């Protein structure tokens, strides 16, 4: 008899309603874990989640301003980013203006959708 959770096969959920429900539950869980990690380890975390309905959610540690976190990230040299992060699947270069535009877009999106 095994104690604990059974391992499930990970595959795309085909039913849109089931996928949306699973996303909502998993999103709550991952945001809670991110909040715990930030608090326990005193780290900054920024996450962008796009729902199955293409609605973005952004999470950042509340202890610091999102603009400052993104600015700090953008100030890392390209060489250091390549050494520290696996960006092999990333086809964009993050610049400060790109981050600024993202923040402005997200601020407008949040204000118009509340």
JSON list of C-alpha atoms in Angstrom, two decimals:
[
{"chain": "A", "resi": 1, "resn": "UNK", "atom": "CA", "xyz": [0.00, 0.00, 0.00]},
{"chain": "A", "resi": 2, "resn": "UNK", "atom": "CA", "xyz": [1.39, 3.39, -1.02]},
{"chain": "A", "resi": 3, "resn": "UNK", "atom": "CA", "xyz": [0.99, 6.40, 1.19]},
{"chain": "A", "resi": 4, "resn": "UNK", "atom": "CA", "xyz": [0.75, 9.84, -0.40]},
{"chain": "A", "resi": 5, "resn": "UNK", "atom": "CA", "xyz": [-0.43, 11.16, -3.71]},
{"chain": "A", "resi": 6, "resn": "UNK", "atom": "CA", "xyz": [-0.49, 9.05, -6.82]},
{"chain": "A", "resi": 7, "resn": "UNK", "atom": "CA", "xyz": [1.48, 10.30, -9.78]},
{"chain": "A", "resi": 8, "resn": "UNK", "atom": "CA", "xyz": [-0.79, 11.34, -12.62]},
{"chain": "A", "resi": 9, "resn": "UNK", "atom": "CA", "xyz": [0.07, 11.47, -16.28]},
{"chain": "A", "resi": 10, "resn": "UNK", "atom": "CA", "xyz": [0.47, 15.05, -17.43]},
{"chain": "A", "resi": 11, "resn": "UNK", "atom": "CA", "xyz": [-1.30, 15.79, -20.69]},
{"chain": "A", "resi": 12, "resn": "UNK", "atom": "CA", "xyz": [-3.44, 18.57, -22.10]},
{"chain": "A", "resi": 13, "resn": "UNK", "atom": "CA", "xyz": [-7.00, 18.59, -20.81]},
{"chain": "A", "resi": 14, "resn": "UNK", "atom": "CA", "xyz": [-9.16, 18.56, -23.92]},
{"chain": "A", "resi": 15, "resn": "UNK", "atom": "CA", "xyz": [-12.46, 19.75, -22.41]},
{"chain": "A", "resi": 16, "resn": "UNK", "atom": "CA", "xyz": [-12.32, 23.59, -22.24]},
{"chain": "A", "resi": 17, "resn": "UNK", "atom": "CA", "xyz": [-14.51, 23.77, -19.11]},
{"chain": "A", "resi": 18, "resn": "UNK", "atom": "CA", "xyz": [-12.40, 21.19, -17.25]},
{"chain": "A", "resi": 19, "resn": "UNK", "atom": "CA", "xyz": [-9.21, 22.95, -18.43]},
{"chain": "A", "resi": 20, "resn": "UNK", "atom": "CA", "xyz": [-10.49, 26.29, -17.12]},
{"chain": "A", "resi": 21, "resn": "UNK", "atom": "CA", "xyz": [-11.45, 24.78, -13.76]},
{"chain": "A", "resi": 22, "resn": "UNK", "atom": "CA", "xyz": [-8.07, 23.05, -13.42]},
{"chain": "A", "resi": 23, "resn": "UNK", "atom": "CA", "xyz": [-6.28, 26.28, -14.35]},
{"chain": "A", "resi": 24, "resn": "UNK", "atom": "CA", "xyz": [-8.13, 28.23, -11.64]},
{"chain": "A", "resi": 25, "resn": "UNK", "atom": "CA", "xyz": [-7.28, 25.69, -8.95]},
{"chain": "A", "resi": 26, "resn": "UNK", "atom": "CA", "xyz": [-3.65, 25.29, -10.03]},
{"chain": "A", "resi": 27, "resn": "UNK", "atom": "CA", "xyz": [-3.21, 29.06, -10.38]},
{"chain": "A", "resi": 28, "resn": "UNK", "atom": "CA", "xyz": [-4.27, 29.58, -6.77]},
{"chain": "A", "resi": 29, "resn": "UNK", "atom": "CA", "xyz": [-1.80, 26.91, -5.69]},
{"chain": "A", "resi": 30, "resn": "UNK", "atom": "CA", "xyz": [1.17, 28.25, -7.63]},
{"chain": "A", "resi": 31, "resn": "UNK", "atom": "CA", "xyz": [0.50, 31.82, -6.49]},
{"chain": "A", "resi": 32, "resn": "UNK", "atom": "CA", "xyz": [0.35, 30.63, -2.88]},
{"chain": "A", "resi": 33, "resn": "UNK", "atom": "CA", "xyz": [3.67, 28.76, -3.32]},
{"chain": "A", "resi": 34, "resn": "UNK", "atom": "CA", "xyz": [5.27, 31.83, -4.90]},
{"chain": "A", "resi": 35, "resn": "UNK", "atom": "CA", "xyz": [4.08, 34.01, -2.02]},
{"chain": "A", "resi": 36, "resn": "UNK", "atom": "CA", "xyz": [5.48, 31.52, 0.51]},
{"chain": "A", "resi": 37, "resn": "UNK", "atom": "CA", "xyz": [8.82, 31.28, -1.29]},
{"chain": "A", "resi": 38, "resn": "UNK", "atom": "CA", "xyz": [9.12, 35.06, -1.45]},
{"chain": "A", "resi": 39, "resn": "UNK", "atom": "CA", "xyz": [8.37, 35.42, 2.26]},
{"chain": "A", "resi": 40, "resn": "UNK", "atom": "CA", "xyz": [10.52, 32.53, 3.49]},
{"chain": "A", "resi": 41, "resn": "UNK", "atom": "CA", "xyz": [13.56, 33.27, 1.32]},
{"chain": "A", "resi": 42, "resn": "UNK", "atom": "CA", "xyz": [13.23, 37.07, 0.99]},
{"chain": "A", "resi": 43, "resn": "UNK", "atom": "CA", "xyz": [13.29, 36.95, -2.82]},
{"chain": "A", "resi": 44, "resn": "UNK", "atom": "CA", "xyz": [11.49, 38.91, -5.52]},
{"chain": "A", "resi": 45, "resn": "UNK", "atom": "CA", "xyz": [9.18, 36.92, -7.77]},
{"chain": "A", "resi": 46, "resn": "UNK", "atom": "CA", "xyz": [7.39, 38.04, -10.90]},
{"chain": "A", "resi": 47, "resn": "UNK", "atom": "CA", "xyz": [5.07, 35.65, -12.72]},
{"chain": "A", "resi": 48, "resn": "UNK", "atom": "CA", "xyz": [2.82, 36.19, -15.69]},
{"chain": "A", "resi": 49, "resn": "UNK", "atom": "CA", "xyz": [0.10, 33.62, -16.24]},
{"chain": "A", "resi": 50, "resn": "UNK", "atom": "CA", "xyz": [-2.14, 33.60, -19.30]},
{"chain": "A", "resi": 51, "resn": "UNK", "atom": "CA", "xyz": [-5.41, 31.73, -18.77]},
{"chain": "A", "resi": 52, "resn": "UNK", "atom": "CA", "xyz": [-6.98, 29.38, -21.32]},
{"chain": "A", "resi": 53, "resn": "UNK", "atom": "CA", "xyz": [-9.31, 32.33, -22.10]},
{"chain": "A", "resi": 54, "resn": "UNK", "atom": "CA", "xyz": [-6.23, 34.52, -22.80]},
{"chain": "A", "resi": 55, "resn": "UNK", "atom": "CA", "xyz": [-6.71, 36.62, -19.67]},
{"chain": "A", "resi": 56, "resn": "UNK", "atom": "CA", "xyz": [-3.40, 37.62, -18.12]},
{"chain": "A", "resi": 57, "resn": "UNK", "atom": "CA", "xyz": [-2.65, 37.49, -14.41]},
{"chain": "A", "resi": 58, "resn": "UNK", "atom": "CA", "xyz": [0.49, 39.02, -13.00]},
{"chain": "A", "resi": 59, "resn": "UNK", "atom": "CA", "xyz": [1.96, 38.23, -9.61]},
{"chain": "A", "resi": 60, "resn": "UNK", "atom": "CA", "xyz": [4.84, 40.04, -8.00]},
{"chain": "A", "resi": 61, "resn": "UNK", "atom": "CA", "xyz": [6.12, 40.11, -4.49]},
{"chain": "A", "resi": 62, "resn": "UNK", "atom": "CA", "xyz": [4.29, 42.88, -2.68]},
{"chain": "A", "resi": 63, "resn": "UNK", "atom": "CA", "xyz": [7.38, 43.99, -0.76]},
{"chain": "A", "resi": 64, "resn": "UNK", "atom": "CA", "xyz": [8.78, 45.79, -3.82]},
{"chain": "A", "resi": 65, "resn": "UNK", "atom": "CA", "xyz": [7.40, 47.83, -6.68]},
{"chain": "A", "resi": 66, "resn": "UNK", "atom": "CA", "xyz": [6.94, 45.81, -9.91]},
{"chain": "A", "resi": 67, "resn": "UNK", "atom": "CA", "xyz": [8.63, 48.52, -11.94]},
{"chain": "A", "resi": 68, "resn": "UNK", "atom": "CA", "xyz": [11.75, 48.31, -9.78]},
{"chain": "A", "resi": 69, "resn": "UNK", "atom": "CA", "xyz": [11.91, 44.51, -9.95]},
{"chain": "A", "resi": 70, "resn": "UNK", "atom": "CA", "xyz": [11.63, 44.56, -13.75]},
{"chain": "A", "resi": 71, "resn": "UNK", "atom": "CA", "xyz": [14.13, 47.40, -14.00]},
{"chain": "A", "resi": 72, "resn": "UNK", "atom": "CA", "xyz": [16.63, 45.41, -11.91]},
{"chain": "A", "resi": 73, "resn": "UNK", "atom": "CA", "xyz": [16.13, 42.42, -14.19]},
{"chain": "A", "resi": 74, "resn": "UNK", "atom": "CA", "xyz": [16.57, 44.49, -17.33]},
{"chain": "A", "resi": 75, "resn": "UNK", "atom": "CA", "xyz": [19.85, 45.89, -15.97]},
{"chain": "A", "resi": 76, "resn": "UNK", "atom": "CA", "xyz": [21.43, 42.42, -15.99]},
{"chain": "A", "resi": 77, "resn": "UNK", "atom": "CA", "xyz": [23.86, 42.21, -18.91]},
{"chain": "A", "resi": 78, "resn": "UNK", "atom": "CA", "xyz": [23.01, 39.96, -21.85]},
{"chain": "A", "resi": 79, "resn": "UNK", "atom": "CA", "xyz": [26.09, 37.85, -21.06]},
{"chain": "A", "resi": 80, "resn": "UNK", "atom": "CA", "xyz": [25.01, 37.34, -17.44]},
{"chain": "A", "resi": 81, "resn": "UNK", "atom": "CA", "xyz": [21.46, 36.53, -18.52]},
{"chain": "A", "resi": 82, "resn": "UNK", "atom": "CA", "xyz": [22.80, 33.87, -20.88]},
{"chain": "A", "resi": 83, "resn": "UNK", "atom": "CA", "xyz": [24.92, 32.40, -18.09]},
{"chain": "A", "resi": 84, "resn": "UNK", "atom": "CA", "xyz": [22.19, 32.48, -15.42]},
{"chain": "A", "resi": 85, "resn": "UNK", "atom": "CA", "xyz": [18.98, 31.83, -17.36]},
{"chain": "A", "resi": 86, "resn": "UNK", "atom": "CA", "xyz": [18.05, 29.28, -19.99]},
{"chain": "A", "resi": 87, "resn": "UNK", "atom": "CA", "xyz": [16.69, 31.57, -22.67]},
{"chain": "A", "resi": 88, "resn": "UNK", "atom": "CA", "xyz": [17.18, 29.10, -25.51]},
{"chain": "A", "resi": 89, "resn": "UNK", "atom": "CA", "xyz": [13.44, 28.97, -26.14]},
{"chain": "A", "resi": 90, "resn": "UNK", "atom": "CA", "xyz": [13.02, 32.72, -25.72]},
{"chain": "A", "resi": 91, "resn": "UNK", "atom": "CA", "xyz": [12.92, 34.65, -28.97]},
{"chain": "A", "resi": 92, "resn": "UNK", "atom": "CA", "xyz": [12.69, 38.15, -27.54]},
{"chain": "A", "resi": 93, "resn": "UNK", "atom": "CA", "xyz": [15.19, 40.46, -25.99]},
{"chain": "A", "resi": 94, "resn": "UNK", "atom": "CA", "xyz": [13.94, 42.18, -22.89]},
{"chain": "A", "resi": 95, "resn": "UNK", "atom": "CA", "xyz": [14.78, 45.85, -22.83]},
{"chain": "A", "resi": 96, "resn": "UNK", "atom": "CA", "xyz": [13.83, 48.48, -20.32]},
{"chain": "A", "resi": 97, "resn": "UNK", "atom": "CA", "xyz": [11.43, 50.09, -22.81]},
{"chain": "A", "resi": 98, "resn": "UNK", "atom": "CA", "xyz": [9.79, 46.71, -23.43]},
{"chain": "A", "resi": 99, "resn": "UNK", "atom": "CA", "xyz": [9.35, 46.23, -19.70]},
{"chain": "A", "resi": 100, "resn": "UNK", "atom": "CA", "xyz": [8.00, 49.75, -19.32]},
{"chain": "A", "resi": 101, "resn": "UNK", "atom": "CA", "xyz": [5.49, 49.17, -22.13]},
{"chain": "A", "resi": 102, "resn": "UNK", "atom": "CA", "xyz": [4.45, 45.91, -20.50]},
{"chain": "A", "resi": 103, "resn": "UNK", "atom": "CA", "xyz": [3.87, 47.64, -17.16]},
{"chain": "A", "resi": 104, "resn": "UNK", "atom": "CA", "xyz": [1.88, 50.44, -18.81]},
{"chain": "A", "resi": 105, "resn": "UNK", "atom": "CA", "xyz": [-0.21, 47.89, -20.75]},
{"chain": "A", "resi": 106, "resn": "UNK", "atom": "CA", "xyz": [-0.86, 45.85, -17.63]},
{"chain": "A", "resi": 107, "resn": "UNK", "atom": "CA", "xyz": [-1.75, 48.92, -15.57]},
{"chain": "A", "resi": 108, "resn": "UNK", "atom": "CA", "xyz": [-4.28, 49.97, -18.21]},
{"chain": "A", "resi": 109, "resn": "UNK", "atom": "CA", "xyz": [-5.63, 46.41, -18.50]},
{"chain": "A", "resi": 110, "resn": "UNK", "atom": "CA", "xyz": [-6.10, 46.12, -14.74]},
{"chain": "A", "resi": 111, "resn": "UNK", "atom": "CA", "xyz": [-7.77, 49.55, -14.43]},
{"chain": "A", "resi": 112, "resn": "UNK", "atom": "CA", "xyz": [-10.21, 48.88, -17.27]},
{"chain": "A", "resi": 113, "resn": "UNK", "atom": "CA", "xyz": [-11.09, 45.33, -16.16]},
{"chain": "A", "resi": 114, "resn": "UNK", "atom": "CA", "xyz": [-11.81, 45.83, -12.46]}
]
